[in-house]
Tab-separated table of C-alpha atoms in Angstrom:
chain	number	residue	atom	x	y	z
D	21	MET	CA	0.000	0.000	0.000
D	22	ASN	CA	2.793	2.379	0.922
D	23	GLY	CA	4.494	1.652	-2.401
D	24	THR	CA	1.327	2.497	-4.304
D	25	LEU	CA	0.956	5.817	-2.432
D	26	LYS	CA	4.578	6.674	-3.115
D	27	ARG	CA	4.124	6.060	-6.835
D	28	VAL	CA	0.989	8.232	-6.888
D	29	ALA	CA	2.774	10.975	-4.961
D	30	VAL	CA	5.773	10.888	-7.338
D	31	ALA	CA	3.447	10.987	-10.349
D	32	ALA	CA	1.560	13.954	-8.869
D	33	LEU	CA	4.799	15.816	-8.151
D	34	ALA	CA	6.028	15.099	-11.689
D	35	MET	CA	2.808	16.496	-13.158
D	36	PHE	CA	3.063	19.600	-10.965
D	37	ALA	CA	6.681	20.027	-12.092
D	38	LEU	CA	5.679	19.708	-15.748
D	39	LEU	CA	2.840	22.164	-15.169
D	40	MET	CA	5.224	24.711	-13.619
D	41	ILE	CA	7.715	24.238	-16.465
D	42	ASN	CA	4.933	24.753	-18.980
D	43	VAL	CA	3.689	27.907	-17.202
D	44	ASN	CA	7.185	29.380	-17.095
D	45	TRP	CA	7.788	28.413	-20.723
D	46	LEU	CA	4.600	30.171	-21.810
D	47	GLN	CA	4.910	33.243	-19.597
D	48	ALA	CA	8.660	33.823	-19.828
D	49	VAL	CA	10.343	32.141	-22.791
D	50	LYS	CA	7.440	32.423	-25.255
D	51	ALA	CA	5.868	35.607	-23.863
D	52	GLU	CA	7.346	38.023	-26.373
D	53	GLU	CA	6.484	35.761	-29.318
D	54	TYR	CA	2.847	35.447	-28.219
D	55	GLN	CA	2.626	39.139	-27.424
D	56	SER	CA	3.734	40.070	-30.936
D	57	ASP	CA	1.617	37.395	-32.638
D	58	ALA	CA	-0.826	38.989	-35.080
D	59	ARG	CA	-3.628	36.796	-33.679
D	60	ASN	CA	-3.273	38.421	-30.245
D	61	THR	CA	-6.216	40.844	-30.382
D	62	ARG	CA	-5.432	42.175	-26.921
D	63	ASN	CA	-2.069	43.347	-28.220
D	64	PHE	CA	-3.842	44.987	-31.173
D	65	PHE	CA	-6.076	47.092	-28.918
D	66	ASP	CA	-3.208	47.809	-26.495
D	67	ARG	CA	-1.297	49.529	-29.318
D	68	TYR	CA	-3.867	52.320	-29.232
D	69	ALA	CA	-4.393	52.517	-25.449
D	70	ILE	CA	-1.240	54.556	-24.723
D	71	GLU	CA	-0.562	58.095	-25.899
D	72	ARG	CA	2.635	57.666	-27.873
D	73	GLY	CA	5.200	60.429	-27.652
D	74	ARG	CA	5.660	63.129	-30.252
D	75	ILE	CA	8.310	63.141	-32.954
D	76	THR	CA	9.558	66.681	-33.588
D	77	ALA	CA	12.012	68.447	-35.886
D	78	GLY	CA	13.245	71.949	-35.136
D	79	GLY	CA	10.365	72.451	-32.701
D	80	LYS	CA	7.834	71.331	-35.324
D	81	VAL	CA	5.601	68.330	-34.521
D	82	ILE	CA	5.815	65.802	-37.350
D	83	ALA	CA	4.128	62.827	-35.626
D	84	GLN	CA	1.715	62.773	-32.682
D	85	SER	CA	-1.087	60.776	-31.074
D	86	VAL	CA	-4.598	62.231	-31.078
D	87	ASP	CA	-7.252	61.282	-28.514
D	88	THR	CA	-10.297	59.912	-30.362
D	89	GLY	CA	-12.499	59.393	-27.288
D	90	ASP	CA	-13.126	55.828	-28.506
D	91	ASN	CA	-12.418	53.310	-25.729
D	92	ARG	CA	-11.400	50.643	-28.243
D	93	PHE	CA	-8.915	52.809	-30.170
D	94	ARG	CA	-8.179	55.660	-27.779
D	95	PHE	CA	-5.173	57.215	-29.521
D	96	ILE	CA	-4.614	57.401	-33.279
D	97	ARG	CA	-1.320	58.420	-34.895
D	98	LYS	CA	-1.366	61.567	-37.055
D	99	TYR	CA	1.368	63.036	-39.244
D	100	PRO	CA	1.293	66.761	-40.057
D	101	ASP	CA	3.106	67.300	-43.402
D	102	ALA	CA	2.949	63.533	-43.764
D	103	LYS	CA	4.570	63.095	-47.177
D	104	LEU	CA	7.347	65.563	-46.400
D	105	TYR	CA	8.660	63.487	-43.475
D	106	ALA	CA	7.388	60.002	-44.396
D	107	HIS	CA	10.779	58.315	-44.717
D	108	VAL	CA	11.958	59.898	-41.462
D	109	THR	CA	8.995	59.227	-39.168
D	110	GLY	CA	7.849	56.033	-40.834
D	111	PHE	CA	4.381	54.688	-39.995
D	112	PHE	CA	2.674	52.972	-37.048
D	113	SER	CA	0.349	50.329	-38.464
D	114	PRO	CA	-1.862	47.779	-36.644
D	115	GLU	CA	0.899	45.156	-36.693
D	116	SER	CA	4.159	46.876	-37.598
D	117	ALA	CA	6.068	50.145	-37.743
D	118	ASP	CA	8.851	51.715	-39.789
D	119	ALA	CA	11.737	54.201	-39.474
D	120	ILE	CA	11.746	56.201	-36.189
D	121	GLU	CA	8.329	54.801	-35.234
D	122	SER	CA	10.016	51.378	-35.273
D	123	THR	CA	13.550	52.055	-33.990
D	124	HIS	CA	12.255	54.092	-31.022
D	125	ASN	CA	8.989	52.204	-30.497
D	126	LYS	CA	9.568	51.269	-26.837
D	127	LEU	CA	10.442	54.853	-25.968
D	128	LEU	CA	7.508	56.256	-27.913
D	129	ASP	CA	4.996	53.864	-26.306
D	130	GLY	CA	6.447	54.297	-22.813
D	131	SER	CA	7.480	50.661	-22.270
D	132	SER	CA	11.250	51.246	-22.325
D	133	ALA	CA	13.253	50.475	-19.182
D	134	ASP	CA	14.619	54.021	-19.459
D	135	LEU	CA	11.151	55.277	-18.497
D	136	LEU	CA	10.717	53.080	-15.408
D	137	LEU	CA	11.078	56.015	-13.008
D	138	ARG	CA	8.597	58.106	-14.984
D	139	ARG	CA	6.073	55.250	-15.005
D	140	SER	CA	6.504	54.769	-11.262
D	141	ILE	CA	5.848	58.457	-10.580
D	142	ASP	CA	2.795	58.422	-12.865
D	143	LEU	CA	1.459	55.326	-11.051
D	144	PHE	CA	1.866	57.055	-7.690
D	145	THR	CA	0.218	60.316	-8.857
D	146	GLY	CA	-2.492	58.539	-10.836
D	147	GLU	CA	-1.525	60.131	-14.161
D	148	PRO	CA	-1.942	58.054	-17.329
D	149	THR	CA	1.199	56.592	-18.863
D	150	LYS	CA	2.592	58.519	-21.823
D	151	GLY	CA	5.417	57.746	-24.194
D	152	ALA	CA	8.682	59.661	-24.560
D	153	ASN	CA	9.139	62.418	-27.122
D	154	VAL	CA	11.808	62.096	-29.830
D	155	GLU	CA	13.466	65.242	-31.157
D	156	LEU	CA	15.225	64.873	-34.507
D	157	THR	CA	18.173	66.734	-36.032
D	158	ILE	CA	16.149	67.597	-39.149
D	159	ASP	CA	16.019	71.278	-40.134
D	160	PRO	CA	12.419	71.866	-41.345
D	161	LYS	CA	13.489	74.594	-43.795
D	162	ALA	CA	16.154	72.393	-45.349
D	163	GLN	CA	13.734	69.449	-45.514
D	164	LYS	CA	11.057	71.536	-47.247
D	165	ALA	CA	13.556	73.078	-49.682
D	166	ALA	CA	14.871	69.637	-50.624
D	167	TYR	CA	11.386	68.177	-51.039
D	168	ASP	CA	10.112	71.051	-53.200
D	169	ALA	CA	13.210	71.204	-55.409
D	170	LEU	CA	13.310	67.438	-55.963
D	171	ARG	CA	9.600	67.328	-56.724
D	172	GLN	CA	9.970	70.072	-59.331
D	173	SER	CA	12.403	67.843	-61.233
D	174	GLY	CA	9.558	65.407	-61.856
D	175	LYS	CA	11.936	62.498	-61.267
D	176	ARG	CA	12.658	59.910	-58.621
D	177	GLY	CA	15.565	60.873	-56.404
D	178	ALA	CA	16.987	61.549	-52.986
D	179	LEU	CA	18.805	64.202	-50.992
D	180	VAL	CA	20.540	63.964	-47.638
D	181	ALA	CA	22.209	66.889	-45.888
D	182	LEU	CA	24.524	66.744	-42.855
D	183	ASP	CA	26.082	69.072	-40.352
D	184	PRO	CA	29.713	68.197	-41.208
D	185	LYS	CA	30.986	69.083	-37.722
D	186	THR	CA	28.583	66.828	-35.804
D	187	GLY	CA	27.110	64.326	-38.293
D	188	GLY	CA	23.548	65.452	-37.515
D	189	ILE	CA	21.194	64.861	-40.460
D	190	LEU	CA	19.628	68.170	-41.514
D	191	ALA	CA	17.500	66.846	-44.381
D	192	MET	CA	16.485	63.385	-45.569
D	193	VAL	CA	14.156	63.327	-48.559
D	194	SER	CA	13.301	60.452	-50.889
D	195	LEU	CA	10.914	60.661	-53.835
D	196	PRO	CA	8.424	59.357	-54.625
D	197	THR	CA	7.000	59.399	-51.131
D	198	TYR	CA	3.802	58.231	-49.432
D	199	ASP	CA	1.342	59.259	-46.722
D	200	PRO	CA	2.103	57.363	-43.471
D	201	THR	CA	-1.369	58.277	-42.169
D	202	GLU	CA	-2.835	55.793	-44.670
D	203	LEU	CA	-0.780	53.007	-43.062
D	204	SER	CA	-1.425	54.038	-39.465
D	205	GLY	CA	-5.191	53.531	-39.197
D	206	THR	CA	-7.011	50.890	-37.160
D	207	ASP	CA	-8.838	49.186	-40.035
D	208	LYS	CA	-6.511	46.281	-40.822
D	209	ALA	CA	-8.103	45.402	-44.134
D	210	LYS	CA	-7.836	48.974	-45.384
D	211	VAL	CA	-4.288	49.459	-44.121
D	212	PHE	CA	-2.997	46.161	-45.514
D	213	LYS	CA	-4.604	46.798	-48.889
D	214	ARG	CA	-2.950	50.212	-49.114
D	215	TYR	CA	0.403	48.806	-48.041
D	216	ASP	CA	0.232	46.128	-50.729
D	217	GLU	CA	-0.547	48.797	-53.339
D	218	LEU	CA	2.475	50.841	-52.285
D	219	ALA	CA	4.737	47.778	-52.082
D	220	LYS	CA	3.815	46.725	-55.623
D	221	ASP	CA	4.230	50.227	-57.078
D	222	LYS	CA	7.171	50.114	-59.526
D	223	SER	CA	8.304	53.563	-58.414
D	224	GLN	CA	8.912	52.153	-54.873
D	225	PRO	CA	7.484	54.972	-52.745
D	226	LEU	CA	8.184	53.012	-49.530
D	227	LEU	CA	11.909	52.868	-50.307
D	228	ASN	CA	14.101	55.386	-48.483
D	229	ARG	CA	16.555	56.041	-51.283
D	230	THR	CA	18.889	58.089	-49.078
D	231	ILE	CA	20.022	55.080	-47.024
D	232	ALA	CA	18.474	51.899	-48.478
D	233	GLN	CA	19.454	52.195	-52.148
D	234	THR	CA	22.918	52.177	-53.726
D	235	TYR	CA	23.804	53.717	-57.086
D	236	PRO	CA	26.879	54.091	-59.294
D	237	PRO	CA	28.249	57.455	-58.077
D	238	GLY	CA	29.598	58.599	-61.424
D	239	SER	CA	31.993	61.514	-61.445
D	240	THR	CA	31.221	62.597	-57.875
D	241	PHE	CA	33.523	59.719	-56.926
D	242	LYS	CA	36.463	61.486	-58.572
D	243	VAL	CA	36.947	63.458	-55.339
D	244	VAL	CA	37.739	60.116	-53.634
D	245	THR	CA	40.217	59.214	-56.373
D	246	ALA	CA	41.748	62.687	-56.045
D	247	ALA	CA	41.930	62.183	-52.265
D	248	ALA	CA	43.802	58.878	-52.671
D	249	TYR	CA	46.165	60.456	-55.216
D	250	LEU	CA	46.971	63.412	-52.930
D	251	GLU	CA	47.352	61.207	-49.850
D	252	ASP	CA	49.792	58.935	-51.715
D	253	ASP	CA	52.261	61.822	-52.102
D	254	ASP	CA	51.837	64.968	-50.011
D	255	SER	CA	53.968	66.965	-52.477
D	256	ARG	CA	51.059	66.798	-54.919
D	257	GLY	CA	48.462	69.530	-55.080
D	258	PRO	CA	45.844	71.233	-57.257
D	259	GLU	CA	48.523	72.478	-59.674
D	260	THR	CA	50.195	69.081	-60.098
D	261	THR	CA	50.275	68.115	-63.790
D	262	VAL	CA	48.550	64.852	-64.744
D	263	GLU	CA	48.275	62.970	-68.021
D	264	ALA	CA	44.909	63.519	-69.717
D	265	PRO	CA	44.755	61.730	-73.088
D	266	GLN	CA	41.629	61.915	-75.208
D	267	ARG	CA	41.267	58.154	-74.735
D	268	LEU	CA	42.893	55.963	-72.083
D	269	PRO	CA	43.801	52.415	-73.238
D	270	LEU	CA	42.538	49.825	-70.770
D	271	PRO	CA	45.041	46.997	-70.099
D	272	ASN	CA	44.272	43.537	-71.470
D	273	THR	CA	41.301	44.827	-73.469
D	274	ASN	CA	40.767	46.110	-76.973
D	275	ILE	CA	38.851	49.152	-75.743
D	276	SER	CA	39.825	52.500	-74.288
D	277	LEU	CA	38.207	54.899	-71.823
D	278	PRO	CA	37.077	58.190	-73.412
D	279	ASN	CA	36.217	61.499	-71.830
D	280	TYR	CA	32.543	62.435	-71.971
D	281	GLY	CA	31.446	62.579	-75.614
D	282	GLY	CA	34.980	61.689	-76.737
D	283	ALA	CA	36.123	65.256	-76.033
D	284	ALA	CA	39.705	66.253	-75.351
D	285	CYS	CA	40.803	67.201	-71.839
D	286	GLY	CA	42.837	70.341	-72.354
D	287	SER	CA	46.087	69.769	-74.213
D	288	GLY	CA	46.534	66.194	-72.962
D	289	GLN	CA	48.463	67.313	-69.893
D	290	VAL	CA	46.464	69.318	-67.360
D	291	THR	CA	46.548	70.337	-63.731
D	292	LEU	CA	44.668	68.222	-61.228
D	293	VAL	CA	42.276	71.074	-60.473
D	294	TYR	CA	41.506	71.473	-64.196
D	295	ALA	CA	40.786	67.742	-64.487
D	296	LEU	CA	38.305	67.997	-61.620
D	297	GLU	CA	36.737	71.223	-62.927
D	298	ARG	CA	36.092	69.618	-66.334
D	299	SER	CA	35.459	66.172	-64.854
D	300	CYS	CA	37.770	64.470	-67.335
D	301	ASN	CA	37.614	60.671	-67.210
D	302	THR	CA	41.050	59.724	-68.491
D	303	PRO	CA	43.257	61.332	-65.824
D	304	PHE	CA	41.207	59.859	-62.972
D	305	GLY	CA	41.096	56.430	-64.600
D	306	SER	CA	44.865	56.643	-64.969
D	307	MET	CA	45.298	57.734	-61.319
D	308	GLY	CA	43.216	54.784	-60.143
D	309	MET	CA	45.341	52.300	-62.091
D	310	GLU	CA	48.559	53.928	-60.852
D	311	LEU	CA	47.413	53.671	-57.234
D	312	GLY	CA	45.970	50.178	-57.658
D	313	TYR	CA	42.912	48.467	-56.222
D	314	ASP	CA	44.170	48.092	-52.649
D	315	LYS	CA	45.007	51.785	-52.158
D	316	MET	CA	41.750	52.879	-53.776
D	317	LYS	CA	39.681	50.536	-51.604
D	318	GLU	CA	41.593	51.631	-48.501
D	319	GLN	CA	40.707	55.244	-49.274
D	320	THR	CA	37.008	54.400	-49.638
D	321	GLU	CA	37.079	52.643	-46.256
D	322	LYS	CA	38.631	55.734	-44.671
D	323	PHE	CA	35.531	57.653	-45.784
D	324	GLY	CA	33.371	55.115	-43.936
D	325	MET	CA	32.596	52.533	-46.588
D	326	GLY	CA	32.482	48.982	-45.289
D	327	GLN	CA	31.429	50.044	-41.788
D	328	GLN	CA	28.021	49.112	-40.390
D	329	VAL	CA	26.165	52.399	-39.950
D	330	ALA	CA	22.709	53.050	-38.480
D	331	VAL	CA	21.115	56.499	-38.194
D	332	PRO	CA	19.295	54.747	-36.330
D	333	MET	CA	17.704	53.008	-39.359
D	334	PRO	CA	20.255	50.621	-40.899
D	335	VAL	CA	22.157	51.952	-43.915
D	336	ALA	CA	22.822	49.819	-46.998
D	337	GLN	CA	26.480	48.959	-47.567
D	338	SER	CA	28.366	51.093	-50.071
D	339	ASP	CA	31.119	49.287	-51.968
D	340	PHE	CA	34.024	50.123	-54.287
D	341	GLY	CA	33.552	46.755	-55.973
D	342	PRO	CA	35.426	43.426	-56.035
D	343	LYS	CA	39.097	43.112	-56.920
D	344	GLU	CA	39.338	42.501	-60.649
D	345	ASP	CA	41.786	43.714	-63.292
D	346	GLN	CA	43.294	47.153	-63.911
D	347	ALA	CA	40.614	48.002	-66.455
D	348	ALA	CA	37.961	47.513	-63.743
D	349	VAL	CA	39.964	49.708	-61.343
D	350	ALA	CA	40.034	52.494	-63.958
D	351	MET	CA	36.253	52.330	-64.383
D	352	ALA	CA	35.571	52.137	-60.638
D	353	SER	CA	37.853	55.143	-60.097
D	354	ILE	CA	35.485	57.303	-62.174
D	355	GLY	CA	32.437	55.957	-60.325
D	356	GLN	CA	31.296	53.230	-62.710
D	357	ARG	CA	31.674	49.447	-63.008
D	358	SER	CA	30.794	47.796	-59.632
D	359	ASN	CA	31.191	51.010	-57.629
D	360	ARG	CA	27.954	51.498	-55.622
D	361	MET	CA	27.146	54.252	-53.112
D	362	THR	CA	24.184	55.404	-51.046
D	363	PRO	CA	23.413	59.136	-51.137
D	364	LEU	CA	24.237	59.210	-47.406
D	365	GLN	CA	27.711	57.804	-48.099
D	366	MET	CA	28.359	60.452	-50.746
D	367	ALA	CA	27.192	63.146	-48.293
D	368	MET	CA	29.618	61.693	-45.725
D	369	ILE	CA	32.448	62.052	-48.261
D	370	ALA	CA	31.590	65.719	-48.808
D	371	ALA	CA	31.242	66.234	-45.052
D	372	GLY	CA	34.590	64.568	-44.332
D	373	ILE	CA	36.390	66.925	-46.698
D	374	ALA	CA	34.489	69.880	-45.232
D	375	ASN	CA	35.446	68.836	-41.678
D	376	ASP	CA	39.229	68.932	-42.244
D	377	GLY	CA	39.351	65.254	-43.174
D	378	THR	CA	37.323	63.827	-40.257
D	379	VAL	CA	34.104	61.951	-41.002
D	380	MET	CA	31.529	62.186	-38.215
D	381	LYS	CA	29.082	59.363	-37.547
D	382	PRO	CA	25.702	60.393	-39.032
D	383	TYR	CA	22.689	60.438	-36.715
D	384	LEU	CA	19.043	61.474	-36.832
D	385	VAL	CA	17.911	61.601	-33.182
D	386	ASN	CA	19.031	64.670	-31.259
D	387	LYS	CA	17.269	64.142	-27.920
D	388	VAL	CA	14.704	61.950	-26.148
D	389	THR	CA	12.628	63.442	-23.321
D	390	ASP	CA	9.867	62.035	-21.127
D	391	SER	CA	6.327	63.399	-21.066
D	392	LYS	CA	7.360	66.091	-18.564
D	393	GLY	CA	10.311	67.284	-20.661
D	394	ASP	CA	13.095	65.641	-18.639
D	395	THR	CA	15.974	64.411	-20.818
D	396	ILE	CA	16.261	60.621	-21.162
D	397	ASP	CA	18.994	60.571	-23.800
D	398	GLU	CA	20.890	63.127	-25.854
D	399	ALA	CA	23.086	62.837	-28.937
D	400	ASP	CA	26.843	62.897	-28.419
D	401	PRO	CA	28.601	63.535	-31.780
D	402	GLU	CA	31.129	60.813	-32.519
D	403	GLU	CA	34.018	60.545	-34.972
D	404	LEU	CA	33.614	57.692	-37.439
D	405	SER	CA	36.958	57.859	-39.241
D	406	THR	CA	39.811	60.034	-40.438
D	407	ALA	CA	39.499	60.064	-44.211
D	408	VAL	CA	42.390	62.326	-45.184
D	409	SER	CA	44.863	64.680	-43.553
D	410	SER	CA	43.814	68.266	-42.936
D	411	GLY	CA	46.280	69.333	-45.643
D	412	THR	CA	44.699	67.045	-48.222
D	413	ALA	CA	41.221	68.186	-47.145
D	414	ALA	CA	42.254	71.816	-47.760
D	415	LYS	CA	43.532	70.941	-51.259
D	416	LEU	CA	40.322	69.084	-52.099
D	417	ARG	CA	38.241	71.961	-50.732
D	418	ASP	CA	40.033	74.450	-52.981
D	419	MET	CA	39.536	72.220	-56.019
D	420	MET	CA	35.831	71.686	-55.276
D	421	VAL	CA	35.363	75.443	-54.880
D	422	SER	CA	36.919	75.828	-58.320
D	423	VAL	CA	34.446	73.264	-59.747
D	424	VAL	CA	31.580	75.545	-58.657
D	425	SER	CA	33.314	78.816	-59.587
D	426	ASN	CA	34.943	77.788	-62.873
D	427	GLY	CA	33.733	74.327	-63.790
D	428	THR	CA	30.613	72.224	-64.278
D	429	ALA	CA	28.666	73.303	-61.169
D	430	ASN	CA	28.130	77.031	-61.660
D	431	LEU	CA	24.373	76.613	-61.065
D	432	ALA	CA	25.136	75.754	-57.434
D	433	GLN	CA	26.566	79.193	-56.721
D	434	VAL	CA	25.002	81.028	-53.763
D	435	PRO	CA	25.440	84.828	-53.771
D	436	GLY	CA	27.941	85.934	-51.145
D	437	VAL	CA	28.884	82.353	-50.205
D	438	GLN	CA	31.822	80.251	-51.369
D	439	VAL	CA	30.383	76.860	-52.347
D	440	ALA	CA	32.389	73.666	-52.900
D	441	GLY	CA	30.978	70.853	-55.006
D	442	LYS	CA	31.338	68.123	-57.604
D	443	THR	CA	28.891	67.084	-60.302
D	444	GLY	CA	28.388	63.558	-61.533
D	445	THR	CA	26.702	61.648	-64.322
D	446	ALA	CA	26.332	57.927	-63.663
D	447	GLU	CA	25.635	55.551	-66.518
D	448	THR	CA	23.023	52.881	-65.808
D	449	SER	CA	22.933	49.279	-66.999
D	450	ASP	CA	19.206	49.131	-67.760
D	451	GLY	CA	19.146	51.367	-70.815
D	452	GLN	CA	17.684	54.308	-68.908
D	453	PRO	CA	19.172	57.829	-69.081
D	454	PRO	CA	22.103	58.424	-66.696
D	455	HIS	CA	21.588	59.496	-63.097
D	456	ALA	CA	22.463	63.089	-62.195
D	457	TRP	CA	24.535	63.597	-59.019
D	458	PHE	CA	25.888	66.511	-57.034
D	459	ILE	CA	27.807	66.630	-53.749
D	460	SER	CA	28.561	69.895	-51.998
D	461	PHE	CA	29.335	71.819	-48.824
D	462	ALA	CA	29.197	75.485	-47.803
D	463	PRO	CA	30.445	77.951	-46.764
D	464	ALA	CA	33.740	76.488	-47.939
D	465	GLU	CA	35.820	78.302	-45.305
D	466	ASN	CA	33.514	77.357	-42.383
D	467	PRO	CA	31.108	74.631	-43.541
D	468	LYS	CA	27.686	74.417	-41.916
D	469	VAL	CA	26.105	71.938	-44.322
D	470	ALA	CA	27.279	69.119	-46.595
D	471	LEU	CA	24.977	67.201	-48.891
D	472	ALA	CA	24.480	64.744	-51.707
D	473	VAL	CA	21.636	64.709	-54.200
D	474	ILE	CA	20.780	62.194	-56.902
D	475	VAL	CA	18.118	62.504	-59.575
D	476	GLU	CA	17.415	59.091	-61.068
D	477	SER	CA	17.679	59.086	-64.867
D	478	GLY	CA	17.851	62.853	-64.536
D	479	ALA	CA	20.770	63.614	-66.836
D	480	ALA	CA	20.001	66.442	-69.259
D	481	ASN	CA	21.133	66.386	-72.875
D	482	VAL	CA	23.371	69.408	-72.563
D	483	GLY	CA	26.794	67.821	-72.959
D	484	ALA	CA	29.768	67.064	-70.721
D	485	GLU	CA	29.246	66.946	-66.963
D	486	ALA	CA	26.673	69.712	-67.149
D	487	THR	CA	24.068	66.964	-66.752
D	488	GLY	CA	24.615	66.750	-62.995
D	489	GLY	CA	25.301	70.477	-62.961
D	490	HIS	CA	22.030	71.369	-64.683
D	491	THR	CA	19.732	68.906	-62.924
D	492	ALA	CA	21.125	68.178	-59.465
D	493	ALA	CA	23.157	71.300	-58.602
D	494	PRO	CA	20.140	73.686	-58.501
D	495	ILE	CA	18.405	71.311	-56.074
D	496	ALA	CA	21.453	71.431	-53.821
D	497	LYS	CA	21.555	75.217	-54.091
D	498	ALA	CA	17.998	75.471	-52.726
D	499	VAL	CA	18.977	73.442	-49.653
D	500	LEU	CA	22.234	75.348	-49.112
D	501	GLU	CA	20.299	78.617	-49.160
D	502	ALA	CA	17.665	77.261	-46.759
D	503	VAL	CA	20.339	76.329	-44.203
D	504	LEU	CA	22.620	79.343	-44.651
D	505	ASN	CA	19.969	82.054	-44.900
D	506	LYS	CA	18.097	81.234	-41.693
């Protein structure tokens, strides 16, 4: 009898143990998975029970929660100037979020551990829980200028502007855009239908082209080749003479690299500054082959390429291209072949030159505060890399000023301000017209803004490098003026 009781007792204890293991497995290990499961309707309604924090830019509210008075969906997300800031704020849909709404979700909805003290005080005083507010580095005037100027081009494109001394992002615009309000409603069927429409749109309005898309950089990349050439020998400078044939034979091929339209580059021997002003292909292709793949790739990495960057949204990897033959190095050195860059990376190159050779880590969030205005977190500018020496940066700055004053970028001139820049025309592989590029910073002697702009298939039929100069440079000028004329 005692043996039977013992067996029953052991069996009961084993079942209790299994029950406790199961409870802990469900409530601890699997809790987050079940909480985020789309079938969890409680989680769906909870998303709208808390007043999420505001997202602001330059004191302007660009995302906020509005009290509906409906007990089921108490707070609904609204986006003033929705399309203007869509790729910055992102959306807050019934089951997902994007951009800042996603990266800072736990702060915005008040569930972050950083807000534990605030929640405790609110519990004690009986005040409802509110999310933290996120203040961005975006300059509303620069953002609006970029958006309007890009939209007037009638093309797809992107512009990103930085404070070269801190890395703060002053403007981030990608076109076409979308209305995040349409994806932030409570009607799942309606929201999902609209999302599918946007996702299937061939123009890719959901894509943030500034950080999630790479392009051949075209002739804007010649400033990197010039940087590597100057760094290789500090006796070189803007007046150094370089070979500039009308066509550059490419080793182990039966083809040669021409200048744009087959034109001559001066007399065949020109100064480095002249080659950059006129954006000649042959001298920069020759420089790239002379330096070799390893030195060229090393220079790109010094500008930040190859590093994992988040702003806080993750940034697509820019790449000089794989190691191939000398002919490939020549093409990559003028921004073609396998050379691929995000607009943000090209803005970082301009900013690094502007900042005496130091590239700052780009960032979008300036400050996070709780519902009472107390600071939770604040940006601390951080150096990403040293791209070039201050001496080389000064030489590049002078040459880029000359490109705007005497070369292909005269349409970027701002009255009373010395502007530095470089145009670019990037050939595409899909038969479409070339992309138009422009990178710039100003004022040259004390830079406050650096930027990159690309207009997809935006090259104008006006000859030479004036394509980037005619299409992209005026867009950059509008943003430079918006920042400098505040």
